[in-house]
Short mmCIF file of C-alpha atoms in Angstrom, two decimals:
data_model
loop_
_atom_site.label_atom_id
_atom_site.label_comp_id
_atom_site.label_asym_id
_atom_site.label_seq_id
_atom_site.Cartn_x
_atom_site.Cartn_y
_atom_site.Cartn_z
CA MET R 1 98.74 99.82 112.32
CA ASN R 2 97.84 103.20 110.88
CA ALA R 3 96.38 104.88 107.86
CA SER R 4 97.71 108.30 106.97
CA PRO R 5 96.50 110.78 104.35
CA LEU R 6 99.46 111.79 102.20
CA LYS R 7 99.72 114.61 99.68
CA ALA R 8 102.26 114.14 96.92
CA THR R 9 104.23 116.92 95.29
CA SER R 10 106.98 117.30 92.76
CA GLU R 11 109.20 119.78 94.63
CA PRO R 12 110.67 119.16 98.12
CA GLU R 13 112.74 116.10 98.93
CA VAL R 14 110.99 113.66 101.25
CA THR R 15 112.75 111.13 103.45
CA ILE R 16 111.23 107.65 103.48
CA SER R 17 111.09 107.57 107.29
CA ASN R 18 109.21 110.89 107.39
CA LEU R 19 106.81 109.75 104.69
CA ILE R 20 106.00 106.55 106.55
CA ALA R 21 105.87 108.22 109.97
CA GLU R 22 103.41 110.88 108.71
CA LEU R 23 105.89 113.64 109.39
CA HIS R 24 105.81 115.05 105.86
CA VAL R 25 102.52 116.33 104.47
CA VAL R 26 102.51 118.89 101.68
CA ARG R 27 99.83 120.93 99.93
CA PRO R 28 97.66 119.16 97.36
CA ASP R 29 98.99 121.36 94.54
CA THR R 30 99.12 118.42 92.15
CA GLY R 31 95.62 117.13 92.87
CA ALA R 32 97.07 113.95 94.36
CA ASP R 33 95.08 112.23 97.09
CA CYS R 34 96.99 109.30 98.58
CA SER R 35 97.03 107.13 101.67
CA LEU R 36 99.47 104.75 103.29
CA LEU R 37 98.42 101.72 105.32
CA ARG R 38 101.10 100.28 107.57
CA ALA R 39 101.30 97.22 109.80
CA THR R 40 104.44 96.73 111.88
CA LEU R 41 104.66 93.03 112.69
CA GLN R 42 108.00 93.04 114.51
CA GLU R 43 111.19 95.05 114.63
CA GLY R 44 112.52 95.27 111.09
CA LEU R 45 109.30 94.10 109.38
CA ASP R 46 106.46 96.22 108.02
CA ILE R 47 103.68 95.69 105.49
CA LEU R 48 102.87 98.82 103.50
CA VAL R 49 99.93 99.47 101.19
CA TRP R 50 100.39 102.65 99.16
CA ARG R 51 97.38 103.73 97.14
CA GLY R 52 95.97 106.88 95.67
CA GLN R 53 94.57 108.90 92.81
CA PHE R 54 96.98 111.13 90.90
CA ARG R 55 94.92 113.48 88.77
CA GLN R 56 98.02 114.64 86.94
CA PRO R 57 101.51 113.13 86.59
CA THR R 58 103.29 113.52 89.91
CA THR R 59 106.94 113.09 90.81
CA MET R 60 108.20 112.72 94.37
CA HIS R 61 111.85 113.39 95.22
CA LEU R 62 112.87 110.82 97.80
CA HIS R 63 115.80 110.10 100.11
CA ASP R 64 116.00 106.56 101.44
CA ASP R 65 117.06 106.94 105.06
CA TRP R 66 115.18 103.78 106.09
CA GLY R 67 117.60 101.18 104.73
CA ARG R 68 115.06 98.42 104.19
CA ILE R 69 114.86 95.72 101.53
CA ASN R 70 111.49 96.11 99.82
CA PHE R 71 109.53 93.36 98.08
CA SER R 72 106.74 95.05 96.12
CA CYS R 73 103.82 94.13 93.90
CA SER R 74 101.88 96.70 91.86
CA LEU R 75 98.18 95.85 92.00
CA GLN R 76 96.93 98.88 90.07
CA GLY R 77 98.59 101.46 87.85
CA ASP R 78 102.16 101.94 86.64
CA SER R 79 104.99 103.84 88.29
CA GLN R 80 108.57 104.82 87.47
CA PHE R 81 111.64 105.01 89.67
CA ALA R 82 115.02 106.57 89.01
CA LEU R 83 118.07 106.67 91.28
CA LYS R 84 120.41 109.64 91.35
CA GLY R 85 123.75 108.70 89.81
CA ASP R 86 122.28 105.80 87.84
CA ARG R 87 123.02 107.47 84.46
CA GLY R 88 119.39 108.46 83.96
CA ARG R 89 118.15 104.88 83.98
CA GLU R 90 114.45 104.54 84.80
CA HIS R 91 112.82 101.47 86.33
CA LEU R 92 109.21 100.89 85.25
CA LEU R 93 106.93 98.99 87.61
CA LYS R 94 103.90 98.03 85.55
CA GLN R 95 100.56 96.92 86.93
CA GLY R 96 100.75 93.27 87.93
CA SER R 97 104.55 93.21 88.13
CA GLY R 98 106.92 92.97 91.08
CA CYS R 99 110.28 94.31 92.13
CA ILE R 100 112.93 94.01 94.82
CA SER R 101 114.70 97.21 95.90
CA TYR R 102 117.39 98.15 98.38
CA THR R 103 118.68 101.72 98.18
CA PRO R 104 120.11 102.76 101.58
CA ASP R 105 121.00 106.48 101.71
CA CYS R 106 120.22 106.86 97.99
CA GLN R 107 118.32 109.75 96.43
CA GLY R 108 115.94 109.47 93.51
CA THR R 109 112.50 110.11 92.10
CA SER R 110 109.25 108.19 92.07
CA SER R 111 106.60 109.10 89.47
CA TYR R 112 102.89 108.26 89.34
CA ALA R 113 99.79 109.05 87.30
CA GLY R 114 96.15 107.97 87.64
CA GLN R 115 94.96 105.28 90.04
CA PHE R 116 97.70 103.44 91.88
CA GLU R 117 98.01 100.72 94.50
CA SER R 118 101.03 98.71 95.56
CA VAL R 119 101.80 96.31 98.40
CA THR R 120 105.28 96.13 99.92
CA VAL R 121 106.79 93.82 102.50
CA SER R 122 109.68 95.84 103.94
CA LEU R 123 112.46 93.95 105.73
CA SER R 124 115.68 94.90 107.47
CA PRO R 125 118.74 93.21 105.92
CA GLU R 126 119.30 91.33 109.19
CA LEU R 127 115.80 89.86 109.16
CA LEU R 128 116.08 88.81 105.51
CA ALA R 129 119.36 87.05 106.33
CA ASN R 130 117.51 85.10 109.04
CA TRP R 131 114.63 84.24 106.71
CA VAL R 132 116.75 83.32 103.69
CA PRO R 133 120.28 82.43 104.86
CA ASP R 134 121.15 80.81 101.51
CA LEU R 135 120.11 83.69 99.25
CA ALA R 136 121.05 83.20 95.59
CA GLY R 137 124.52 84.48 94.80
CA ASN R 138 123.60 87.11 92.20
CA LEU R 139 120.85 88.62 94.38
CA GLN R 140 123.13 88.63 97.43
CA GLN R 141 125.83 90.39 95.41
CA GLN R 142 123.37 93.07 94.33
CA LEU R 143 122.25 93.57 97.93
CA ASP R 144 125.86 93.77 99.09
CA SER R 145 126.46 96.57 96.58
CA GLY R 146 123.90 98.72 98.42
CA ARG R 147 122.06 99.68 95.23
CA LEU R 148 119.41 97.29 93.98
CA CYS R 149 116.25 97.85 91.97
CA THR R 150 115.34 94.76 89.99
CA HIS R 151 112.24 93.12 88.60
CA CYS R 152 111.04 89.74 89.79
CA ASP R 153 108.53 87.40 88.21
CA CYS R 154 105.24 88.35 89.88
CA ASN R 155 103.16 85.23 89.30
CA ALA R 156 99.51 84.66 90.10
CA GLU R 157 100.25 83.44 93.61
CA MET R 158 102.34 86.50 94.46
CA ARG R 159 99.63 88.86 93.18
CA ALA R 160 96.97 86.93 95.09
CA THR R 161 99.08 87.17 98.26
CA ALA R 162 99.48 90.92 97.76
CA GLN R 163 95.72 91.22 97.26
CA VAL R 164 94.89 89.44 100.51
CA LEU R 165 97.46 91.54 102.40
CA SER R 166 95.91 94.72 100.98
CA HIS R 167 92.45 93.53 101.97
CA ALA R 168 93.64 92.53 105.45
CA LEU R 169 95.27 95.90 106.13
CA SER R 170 92.15 97.68 104.89
CA GLY R 171 90.17 95.53 107.31
CA LEU R 172 92.39 96.55 110.22
CA THR R 173 91.95 100.21 109.32
CA HIS R 174 88.30 100.26 108.20
CA PRO R 175 86.65 97.10 109.61
CA GLN R 176 83.20 98.62 109.13
CA GLN R 177 83.79 98.71 105.36
CA VAL R 178 85.17 95.22 104.79
CA GLY R 179 83.85 93.30 107.78
CA GLU R 180 85.44 92.42 111.10
CA SER R 181 89.06 91.41 110.58
CA ARG R 182 90.12 88.19 112.28
CA HIS R 183 93.62 88.01 110.90
CA ALA R 184 96.13 87.74 113.73
CA PRO R 185 99.70 89.09 113.47
CA LEU R 186 100.91 85.51 112.98
CA TRP R 187 98.71 85.17 109.87
CA LEU R 188 100.07 88.46 108.49
CA LEU R 189 103.60 87.26 109.22
CA GLY R 190 102.94 84.04 107.32
CA GLN R 191 101.55 85.89 104.29
CA SER R 192 104.54 88.26 104.37
CA MET R 193 106.92 85.31 104.32
CA ILE R 194 105.04 83.84 101.36
CA MET R 195 105.29 87.09 99.40
CA VAL R 196 109.02 87.45 100.10
CA SER R 197 109.72 83.83 99.18
CA LEU R 198 107.78 84.20 95.91
CA ALA R 199 109.65 87.40 95.05
CA VAL R 200 113.02 85.76 95.74
CA ALA R 201 112.02 82.73 93.66
CA GLY R 202 110.74 85.07 90.94
CA HIS R 203 114.08 86.84 90.82
CA ALA R 204 115.85 83.50 90.42
CA ASP R 205 113.43 82.51 87.64
CA THR R 206 114.15 85.67 85.66
CA ALA R 207 117.94 85.55 86.05
CA PRO R 208 118.81 83.35 83.03
CA GLN R 209 116.06 84.54 80.72
CA GLN R 210 117.96 87.43 79.18
CA ASP R 211 120.46 84.93 77.78
CA THR R 212 117.89 82.55 76.30
CA LEU R 213 115.29 84.84 74.72
CA SER R 214 115.75 87.81 72.44
CA LEU R 215 114.23 91.11 73.55
CA ALA R 216 111.80 91.01 70.61
CA ASP R 217 110.61 87.52 71.55
CA ARG R 218 110.22 88.56 75.20
CA HIS R 219 107.95 91.42 74.15
CA LYS R 220 105.91 89.07 71.96
CA LEU R 221 105.59 86.55 74.78
CA LEU R 222 104.44 89.26 77.18
CA ARG R 223 101.87 90.27 74.57
CA ALA R 224 100.78 86.63 74.32
CA LYS R 225 100.42 86.47 78.09
CA ASP R 226 98.24 89.59 78.11
CA LEU R 227 96.01 88.07 75.41
CA LEU R 228 95.87 84.74 77.24
CA LEU R 229 94.73 86.31 80.50
CA ALA R 230 92.45 89.00 79.10
CA ASP R 231 89.38 86.82 79.73
CA LEU R 232 89.78 84.23 82.47
CA SER R 233 86.44 82.65 81.65
CA GLN R 234 87.69 81.36 78.29
CA ALA R 235 91.23 80.79 77.07
CA PRO R 236 92.14 81.70 73.49
CA THR R 237 93.55 78.99 71.27
CA ILE R 238 97.30 78.64 70.86
CA ALA R 239 96.79 79.15 67.13
CA MET R 240 95.18 82.53 67.82
CA LEU R 241 98.04 83.56 70.13
CA SER R 242 100.51 82.51 67.43
CA ARG R 243 98.68 84.54 64.81
CA GLU R 244 98.37 87.66 67.00
CA THR R 245 101.99 87.69 68.17
CA GLY R 246 103.81 86.43 65.10
CA LEU R 247 105.47 83.62 67.07
CA SER R 248 105.29 80.04 65.91
CA VAL R 249 103.40 77.54 68.07
CA LEU R 250 106.70 75.90 68.99
CA LYS R 251 108.27 79.24 69.99
CA LEU R 252 105.19 80.09 72.04
CA LYS R 253 105.28 76.84 73.98
CA ARG R 254 109.03 76.99 74.54
CA GLY R 255 108.92 80.69 75.37
CA PHE R 256 106.21 80.28 78.02
CA ARG R 257 108.30 77.60 79.70
CA LEU R 258 111.39 79.82 79.68
CA LEU R 259 109.80 83.14 80.59
CA PHE R 260 106.91 82.12 82.83
CA ASN R 261 108.07 78.69 84.02
CA ASN R 262 104.74 77.16 82.97
CA SER R 263 102.87 75.84 79.96
CA ILE R 264 100.43 78.14 78.18
CA TYR R 265 97.30 76.55 79.60
CA GLY R 266 99.04 75.78 82.88
CA LEU R 267 99.59 79.51 83.35
CA PHE R 268 96.00 80.27 82.35
CA GLN R 269 94.64 77.76 84.85
CA ALA R 270 96.88 79.00 87.66
CA GLU R 271 95.81 82.60 87.05
CA ARG R 272 92.16 81.55 86.92
CA MET R 273 92.37 79.70 90.25
CA HIS R 274 94.19 82.55 91.97
CA GLU R 275 91.56 84.97 90.70
CA ALA R 276 88.91 82.61 92.09
CA ARG R 277 90.67 82.63 95.46
CA ARG R 278 90.92 86.42 95.42
CA ARG R 279 87.21 86.79 94.68
CA LEU R 280 86.17 84.29 97.35
CA PHE R 281 88.35 86.08 99.90
CA ALA R 282 87.68 89.70 98.99
CA THR R 283 84.06 89.73 97.83
CA GLY R 284 82.41 86.88 99.71
CA ALA R 285 80.63 85.84 96.51
CA PRO R 286 79.00 82.37 96.48
CA VAL R 287 81.19 79.59 95.13
CA MET R 288 78.87 78.90 92.20
CA VAL R 289 78.84 82.58 91.18
CA VAL R 290 82.64 82.68 91.12
CA ALA R 291 82.74 79.39 89.22
CA THR R 292 80.28 80.63 86.59
CA ASP R 293 82.05 83.98 86.19
CA LEU R 294 85.28 82.11 85.50
CA GLY R 295 83.77 79.88 82.83
CA TYR R 296 82.79 76.77 84.81
CA ALA R 297 79.37 75.29 84.09
CA ASN R 298 79.97 72.42 86.50
CA ALA R 299 80.61 73.29 90.17
CA SER R 300 82.32 69.97 90.86
CA HIS R 301 84.87 70.61 88.09
CA PHE R 302 85.60 74.04 89.58
CA SER R 303 85.91 72.57 93.07
CA ALA R 304 88.31 69.87 91.86
CA ALA R 305 90.50 72.40 90.04
CA PHE R 306 90.55 74.70 93.09
CA GLN R 307 91.48 71.84 95.42
CA LYS R 308 94.23 70.70 93.07
CA GLN R 309 95.72 74.20 93.13
CA PHE R 310 95.39 75.00 96.84
CA GLY R 311 94.77 71.70 98.63
CA VAL R 312 91.37 72.79 99.92
CA THR R 313 87.90 73.04 98.36
CA PRO R 314 86.51 76.52 97.63
CA SER R 315 83.72 75.99 100.18
CA ALA R 316 86.24 75.09 102.89
CA PHE R 317 88.42 78.05 101.89
CA LYS R 318 85.45 80.39 102.36
CA ARG R 319 84.69 78.97 105.80
CA LEU R 320 88.32 79.40 106.88
CA ASN R 321 88.35 83.05 105.79
CA ILE R 322 84.96 84.31 106.95
#
């Protein structure tokens, strides 16, 4: 496990292995101040937390000499990726979204601005084949092509898993700041498997959507999702979402099922419970404080909803993660 101060630039090409192994540090000409947290769990498996402050737009020229399959979740900030020879196509990784990438021996650029944090579980192709021997055909075909950069549905559980991994790696690096870490390598391995499985499932969920929803409706549904989750203490009405997005109530309900694999209020409740779990894990706040902040006046109702989602009461969850 290590934490390395990294300085981003927009000029020289950087190999991924050098970047990760701390062998490439450049002058802070761009005002970028970044760090990389890394936990190697076994041969062919690393957890990476990449975070930083980019005071001006910064582009890094990269060469992937590592040959790993990366399952990533952006926790803060947006970034853009472009592969050389991909006809100028840019891949946007927005805050709260996920992606799967595999670009062995490819060159490209990675661009950032402002605050940024992402969590990546990085696997060798051999290890992924052991974990998921029956990988979906379209994803396997993309991996076999040796050039993959695709979005996956990053649901509340995947983001919560990325959050706890980020917190755990910070605890290994700076235990005096976040409290003594008690997470064994086996726990980190389990969380890594969860994140990979959710990303693979998220890729499968998004595969047919382009054929069933128009691009305009997808944008409206994403807008509806943003409005729905803007305040997790109180859900807006479906009528309000319909009015704000220009979609009928029927289209909203059907669209949420197609795009997010959940009902409107089912998605809201899942996000609310995962936010509750994140707060209980990361902040140590009392159960009643978290319940109140998320719109619950009755602690027993909050406890029942939490147990329904995770199979354990919030009080028991806190005890298990102290």
